[in-house]
Short mmCIF file of C-alpha atoms in Angstrom, two decimals:
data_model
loop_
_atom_site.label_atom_id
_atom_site.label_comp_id
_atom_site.label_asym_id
_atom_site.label_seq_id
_atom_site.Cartn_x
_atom_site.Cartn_y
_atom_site.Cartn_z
CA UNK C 1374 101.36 64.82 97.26
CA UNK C 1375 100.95 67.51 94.60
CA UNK C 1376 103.67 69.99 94.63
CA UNK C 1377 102.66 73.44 95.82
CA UNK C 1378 101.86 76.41 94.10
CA UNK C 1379 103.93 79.65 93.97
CA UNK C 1380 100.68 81.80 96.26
CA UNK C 1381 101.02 78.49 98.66
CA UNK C 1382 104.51 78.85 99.09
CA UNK C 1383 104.70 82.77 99.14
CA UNK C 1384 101.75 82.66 101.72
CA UNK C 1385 103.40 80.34 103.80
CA UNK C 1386 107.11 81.70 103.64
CA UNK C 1387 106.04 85.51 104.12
CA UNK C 1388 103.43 85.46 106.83
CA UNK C 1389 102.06 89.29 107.53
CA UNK C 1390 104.24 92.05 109.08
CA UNK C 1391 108.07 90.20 107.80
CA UNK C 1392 108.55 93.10 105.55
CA UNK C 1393 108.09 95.37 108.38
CA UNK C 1394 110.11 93.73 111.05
CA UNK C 1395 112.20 96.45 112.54
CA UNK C 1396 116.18 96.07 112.17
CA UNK C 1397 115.86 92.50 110.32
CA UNK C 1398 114.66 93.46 107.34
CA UNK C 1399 116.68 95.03 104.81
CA UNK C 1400 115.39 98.14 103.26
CA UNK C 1401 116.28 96.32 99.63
CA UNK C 1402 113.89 93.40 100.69
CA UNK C 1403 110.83 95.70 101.24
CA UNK C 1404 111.81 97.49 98.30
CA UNK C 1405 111.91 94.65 95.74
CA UNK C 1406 114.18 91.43 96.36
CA UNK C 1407 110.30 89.96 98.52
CA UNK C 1408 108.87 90.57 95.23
CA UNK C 1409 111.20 88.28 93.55
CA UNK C 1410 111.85 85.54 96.00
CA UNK C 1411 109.12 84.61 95.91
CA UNK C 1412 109.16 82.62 92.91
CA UNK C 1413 112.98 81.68 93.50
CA UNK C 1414 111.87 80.22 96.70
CA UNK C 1415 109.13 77.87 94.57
CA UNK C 1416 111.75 76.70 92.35
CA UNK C 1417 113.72 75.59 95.17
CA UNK C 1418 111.08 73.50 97.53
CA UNK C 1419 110.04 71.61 93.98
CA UNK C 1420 114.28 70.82 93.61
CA UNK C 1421 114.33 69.96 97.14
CA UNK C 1422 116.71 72.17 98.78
CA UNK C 1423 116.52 72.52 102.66
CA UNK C 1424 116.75 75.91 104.14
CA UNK C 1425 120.49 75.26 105.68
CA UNK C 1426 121.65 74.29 102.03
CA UNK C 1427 120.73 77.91 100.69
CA UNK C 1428 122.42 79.79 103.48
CA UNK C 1429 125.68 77.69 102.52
CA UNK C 1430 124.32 78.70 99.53
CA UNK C 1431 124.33 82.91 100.37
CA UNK C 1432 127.57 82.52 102.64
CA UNK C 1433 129.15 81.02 99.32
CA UNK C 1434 127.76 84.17 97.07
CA UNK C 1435 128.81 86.64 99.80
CA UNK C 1436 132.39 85.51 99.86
CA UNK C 1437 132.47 84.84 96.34
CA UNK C 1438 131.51 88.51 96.15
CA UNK C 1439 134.25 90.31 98.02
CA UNK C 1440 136.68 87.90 95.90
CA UNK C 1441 135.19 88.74 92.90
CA UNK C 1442 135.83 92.91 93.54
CA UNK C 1443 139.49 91.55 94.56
CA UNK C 1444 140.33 90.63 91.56
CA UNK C 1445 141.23 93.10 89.38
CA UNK C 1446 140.47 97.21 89.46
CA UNK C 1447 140.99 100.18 87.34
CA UNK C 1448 140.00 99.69 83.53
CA UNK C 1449 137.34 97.29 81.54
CA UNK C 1450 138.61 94.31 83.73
CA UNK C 1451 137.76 95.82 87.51
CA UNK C 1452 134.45 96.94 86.13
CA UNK C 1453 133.32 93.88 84.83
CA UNK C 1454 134.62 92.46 88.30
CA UNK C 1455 132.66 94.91 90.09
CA UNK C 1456 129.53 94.00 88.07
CA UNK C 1457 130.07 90.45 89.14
CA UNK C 1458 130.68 91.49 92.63
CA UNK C 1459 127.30 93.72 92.63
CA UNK C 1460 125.33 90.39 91.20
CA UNK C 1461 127.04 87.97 93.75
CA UNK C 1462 125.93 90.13 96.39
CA UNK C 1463 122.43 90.45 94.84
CA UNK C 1464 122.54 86.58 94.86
CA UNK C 1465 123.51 86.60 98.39
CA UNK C 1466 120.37 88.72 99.14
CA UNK C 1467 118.24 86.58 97.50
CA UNK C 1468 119.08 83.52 99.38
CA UNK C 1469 119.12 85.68 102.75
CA UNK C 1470 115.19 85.50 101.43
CA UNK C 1471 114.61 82.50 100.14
CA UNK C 1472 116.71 79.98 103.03
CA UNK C 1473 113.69 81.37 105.27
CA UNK C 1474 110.71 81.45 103.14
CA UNK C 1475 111.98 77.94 102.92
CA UNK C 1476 112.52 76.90 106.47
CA UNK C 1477 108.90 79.31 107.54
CA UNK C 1478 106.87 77.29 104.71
CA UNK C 1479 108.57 73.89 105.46
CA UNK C 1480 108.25 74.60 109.12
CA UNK C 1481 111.71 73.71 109.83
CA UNK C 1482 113.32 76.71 111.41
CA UNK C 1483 116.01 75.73 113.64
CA UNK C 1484 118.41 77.25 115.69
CA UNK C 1485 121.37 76.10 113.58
CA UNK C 1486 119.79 78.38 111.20
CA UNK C 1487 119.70 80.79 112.88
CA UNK C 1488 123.45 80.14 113.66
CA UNK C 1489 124.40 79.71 109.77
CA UNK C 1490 122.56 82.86 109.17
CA UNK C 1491 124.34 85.46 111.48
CA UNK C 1492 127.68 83.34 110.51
CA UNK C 1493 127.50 84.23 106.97
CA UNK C 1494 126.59 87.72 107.46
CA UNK C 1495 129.84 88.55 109.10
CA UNK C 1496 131.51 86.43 106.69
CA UNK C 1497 130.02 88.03 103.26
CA UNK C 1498 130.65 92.20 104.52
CA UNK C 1499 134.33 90.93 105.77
CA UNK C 1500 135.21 89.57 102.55
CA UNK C 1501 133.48 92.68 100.73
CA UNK C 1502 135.64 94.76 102.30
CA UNK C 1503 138.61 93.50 102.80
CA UNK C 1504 138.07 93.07 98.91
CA UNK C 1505 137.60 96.46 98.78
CA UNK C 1506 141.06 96.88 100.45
CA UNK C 1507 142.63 94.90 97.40
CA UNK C 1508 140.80 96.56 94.96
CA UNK C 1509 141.95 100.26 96.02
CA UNK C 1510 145.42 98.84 96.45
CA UNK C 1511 145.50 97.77 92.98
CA UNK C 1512 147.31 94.23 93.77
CA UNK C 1513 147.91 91.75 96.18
CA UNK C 1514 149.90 93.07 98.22
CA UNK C 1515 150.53 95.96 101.57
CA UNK C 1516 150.63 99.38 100.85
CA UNK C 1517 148.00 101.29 102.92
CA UNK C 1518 144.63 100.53 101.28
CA UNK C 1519 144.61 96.89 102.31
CA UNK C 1520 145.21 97.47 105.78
CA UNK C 1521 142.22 99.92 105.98
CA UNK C 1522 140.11 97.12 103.99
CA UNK C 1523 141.06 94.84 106.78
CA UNK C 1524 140.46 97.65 109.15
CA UNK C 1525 136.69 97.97 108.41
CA UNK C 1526 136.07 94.53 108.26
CA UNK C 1527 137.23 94.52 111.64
CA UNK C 1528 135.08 96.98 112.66
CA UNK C 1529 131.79 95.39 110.64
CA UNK C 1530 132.49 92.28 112.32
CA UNK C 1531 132.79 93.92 116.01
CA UNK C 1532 129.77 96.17 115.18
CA UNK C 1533 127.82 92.59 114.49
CA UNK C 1534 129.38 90.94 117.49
CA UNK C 1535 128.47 94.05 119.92
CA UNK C 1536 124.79 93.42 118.59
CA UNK C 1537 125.02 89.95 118.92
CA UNK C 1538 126.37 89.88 122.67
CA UNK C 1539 123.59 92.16 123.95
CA UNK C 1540 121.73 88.26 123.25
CA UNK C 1541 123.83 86.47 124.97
CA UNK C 1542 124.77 89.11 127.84
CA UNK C 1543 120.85 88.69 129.02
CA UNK C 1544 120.84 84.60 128.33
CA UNK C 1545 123.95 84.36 130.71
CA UNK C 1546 121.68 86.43 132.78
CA UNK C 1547 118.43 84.61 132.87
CA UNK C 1548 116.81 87.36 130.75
CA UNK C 1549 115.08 87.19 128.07
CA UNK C 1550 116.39 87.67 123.98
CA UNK C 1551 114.50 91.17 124.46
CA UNK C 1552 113.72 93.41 126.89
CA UNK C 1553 110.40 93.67 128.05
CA UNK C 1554 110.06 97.71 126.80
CA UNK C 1555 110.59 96.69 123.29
CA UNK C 1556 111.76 99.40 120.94
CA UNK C 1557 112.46 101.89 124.13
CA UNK C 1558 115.48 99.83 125.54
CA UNK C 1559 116.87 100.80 122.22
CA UNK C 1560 116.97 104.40 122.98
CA UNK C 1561 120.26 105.48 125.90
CA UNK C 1562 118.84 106.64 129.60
CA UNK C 1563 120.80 109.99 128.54
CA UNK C 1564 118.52 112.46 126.61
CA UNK C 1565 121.97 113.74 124.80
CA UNK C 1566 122.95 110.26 123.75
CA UNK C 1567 119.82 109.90 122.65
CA UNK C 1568 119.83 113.13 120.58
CA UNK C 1569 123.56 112.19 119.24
CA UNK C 1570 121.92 108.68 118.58
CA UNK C 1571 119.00 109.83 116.87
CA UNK C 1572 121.03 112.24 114.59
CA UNK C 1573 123.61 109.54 113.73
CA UNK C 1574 121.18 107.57 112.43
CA UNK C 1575 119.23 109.91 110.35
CA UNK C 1576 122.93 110.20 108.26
CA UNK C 1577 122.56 106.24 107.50
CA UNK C 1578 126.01 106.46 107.21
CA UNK C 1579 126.48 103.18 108.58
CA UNK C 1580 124.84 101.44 105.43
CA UNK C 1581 127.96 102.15 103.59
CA UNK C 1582 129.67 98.91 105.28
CA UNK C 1583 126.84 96.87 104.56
CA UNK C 1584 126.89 94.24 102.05
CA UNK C 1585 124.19 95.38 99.43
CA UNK C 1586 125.04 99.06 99.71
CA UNK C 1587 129.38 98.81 99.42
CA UNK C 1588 128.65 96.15 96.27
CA UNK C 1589 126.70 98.96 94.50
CA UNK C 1590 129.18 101.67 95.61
CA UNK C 1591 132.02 99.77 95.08
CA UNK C 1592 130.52 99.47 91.29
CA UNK C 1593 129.91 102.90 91.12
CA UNK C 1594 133.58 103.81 92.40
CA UNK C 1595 134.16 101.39 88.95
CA UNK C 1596 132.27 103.19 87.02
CA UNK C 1597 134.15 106.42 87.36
CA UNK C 1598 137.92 104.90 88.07
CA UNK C 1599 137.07 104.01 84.28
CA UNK C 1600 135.93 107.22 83.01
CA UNK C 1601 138.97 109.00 84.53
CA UNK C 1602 141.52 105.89 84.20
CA UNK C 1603 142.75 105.76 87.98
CA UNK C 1604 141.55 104.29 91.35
CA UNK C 1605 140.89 107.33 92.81
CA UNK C 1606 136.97 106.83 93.49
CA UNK C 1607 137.85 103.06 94.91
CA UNK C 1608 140.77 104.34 97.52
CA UNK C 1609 138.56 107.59 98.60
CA UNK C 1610 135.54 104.69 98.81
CA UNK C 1611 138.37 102.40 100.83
CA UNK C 1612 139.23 105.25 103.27
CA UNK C 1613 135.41 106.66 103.41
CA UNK C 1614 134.24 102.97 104.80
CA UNK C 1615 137.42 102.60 107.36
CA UNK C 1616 136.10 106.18 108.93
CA UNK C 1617 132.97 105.01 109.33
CA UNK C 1618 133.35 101.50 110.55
CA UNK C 1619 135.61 102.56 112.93
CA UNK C 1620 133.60 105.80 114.34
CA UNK C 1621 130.20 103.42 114.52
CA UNK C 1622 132.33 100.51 116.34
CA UNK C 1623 132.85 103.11 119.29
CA UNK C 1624 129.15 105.03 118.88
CA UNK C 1625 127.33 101.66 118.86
CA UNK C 1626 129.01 100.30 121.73
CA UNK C 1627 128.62 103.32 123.72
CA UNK C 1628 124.94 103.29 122.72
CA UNK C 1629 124.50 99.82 124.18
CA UNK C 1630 125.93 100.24 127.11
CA UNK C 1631 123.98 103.64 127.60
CA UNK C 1632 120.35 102.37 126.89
CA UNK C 1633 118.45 99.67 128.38
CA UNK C 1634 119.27 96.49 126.54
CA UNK C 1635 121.60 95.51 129.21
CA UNK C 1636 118.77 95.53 132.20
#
């Protein structure tokens, strides 16, 4: 059988409408990582790789990531471990892409996919920012800044697990994965919440604890903690993402339990 050709694969492992698929698509995918996968994804159904052996693959780069910001800050050293933190997570995205242009073009999605998938999402933004929580410290060791790295990987991880139990709240149910009104169960029964929700998320504050977005911030943090020789950019970065992951814990469980997911 003759090996297929980059449009075969592209065609079959982004049918019509991914890009646009809402809350599952990351706005750096539609902007350009579906542009490149493409052609990563090729090179890696000639080599052979099954779609489970990237997302070990992207769990490894995402935890690899938040060690790599761990390792050193302040000076030429951090930013040069930033910059391989910010290309680690880059990696990671890629392979977020590529494990399921793989498995969609293959035909062999599979719920342990699926599994692996959500797994390594928590895994690569706790290790990010509990690297963070290093990094602002300055060592290994307690002092304030690591505790509030561990304290927003707490709250990334509770955020993704109060997403992820809406799923299997209505399969211990009987329900379906979704409700039946789509997008509108999304939205709380209260017209304020809804307000508060809708303003909330016009900020997009909550992209700050996000994999893709802290690995660029945490370089740019870098950036000037070098210019000005302290780690005054990384700790106001370190307290900036605690805030937030801690304030969206409590909205987006309260916006749950307020709209019509859970019915």
């Amino acid at each position: 059988m003759s090996a297929p050709s980059l449009a075969e694969v592209k065609a079959g492992g982004q049918p019509p409408g991914l890009k646009n698929r809402r809350n599952e698509e990351h706005w750096a995918g539609r902007l350009y990582m579906r542009d490149i996968s493409p052609l990563f994804t090729w090179v890696f159904v000639r080599i052979g790789f099954s779609p489970n052996q990237l997302t070990y693959m992207m769990i490894a780069s995402g935890v690899l990531g938040g060690a790599a910001v761990a390792v050193s800050a302040g000076g030429t050293t951090g930013l040069v471990w930033a910059i391989v933190g910010a290309v680690l997570i880059q990696a990671y995205l890629l392979l977020d892409c590529s494990d399921g242009e793989v498995a969609r073009f293959r035909k062999r999605t599979s719920v342990t996919g699926v599994y692996l998938d959500r797994i390594g999402h928590y895994m690569s933004e706790v290790a990010l920012l509990a690297g963070l929580g290093v990094r602002a410290q300055g060592a290994w060791e307690n002092g304030g800044y690591v505790e509030l790295g561990l304290l927003a990987a707490l709250g990334a991880a509770l955020i993704k697990a109060e997403t992820d139990n809406v799923v299997v709240a209505r399969a211990k149910s009987g329900l379906t994965a979704d409700p039946a009104t789509g997008d509108r169960a999304l939205r709380p029964e209260s017209t304020g919440l809804a307000l508060a929700r809708e303003a909330v998320s016009l900020l997009k504050l909550h992209r700050i604890i996000g994999a893709v977005e802290l690995s660029l911030l945490i370089l740019a943090a870098a950036v000037v903690d070098k210019v000005t020789d302290t780690l005054a950019a990384t700790r106001v970065l370190a307290v900036a993402v605690a805030i937030v992951a801690v304030v969206q814990t409590g909205l987006h469980f309260v916006s749950i339990v307020a709209s019509r997911r859970l019915k």
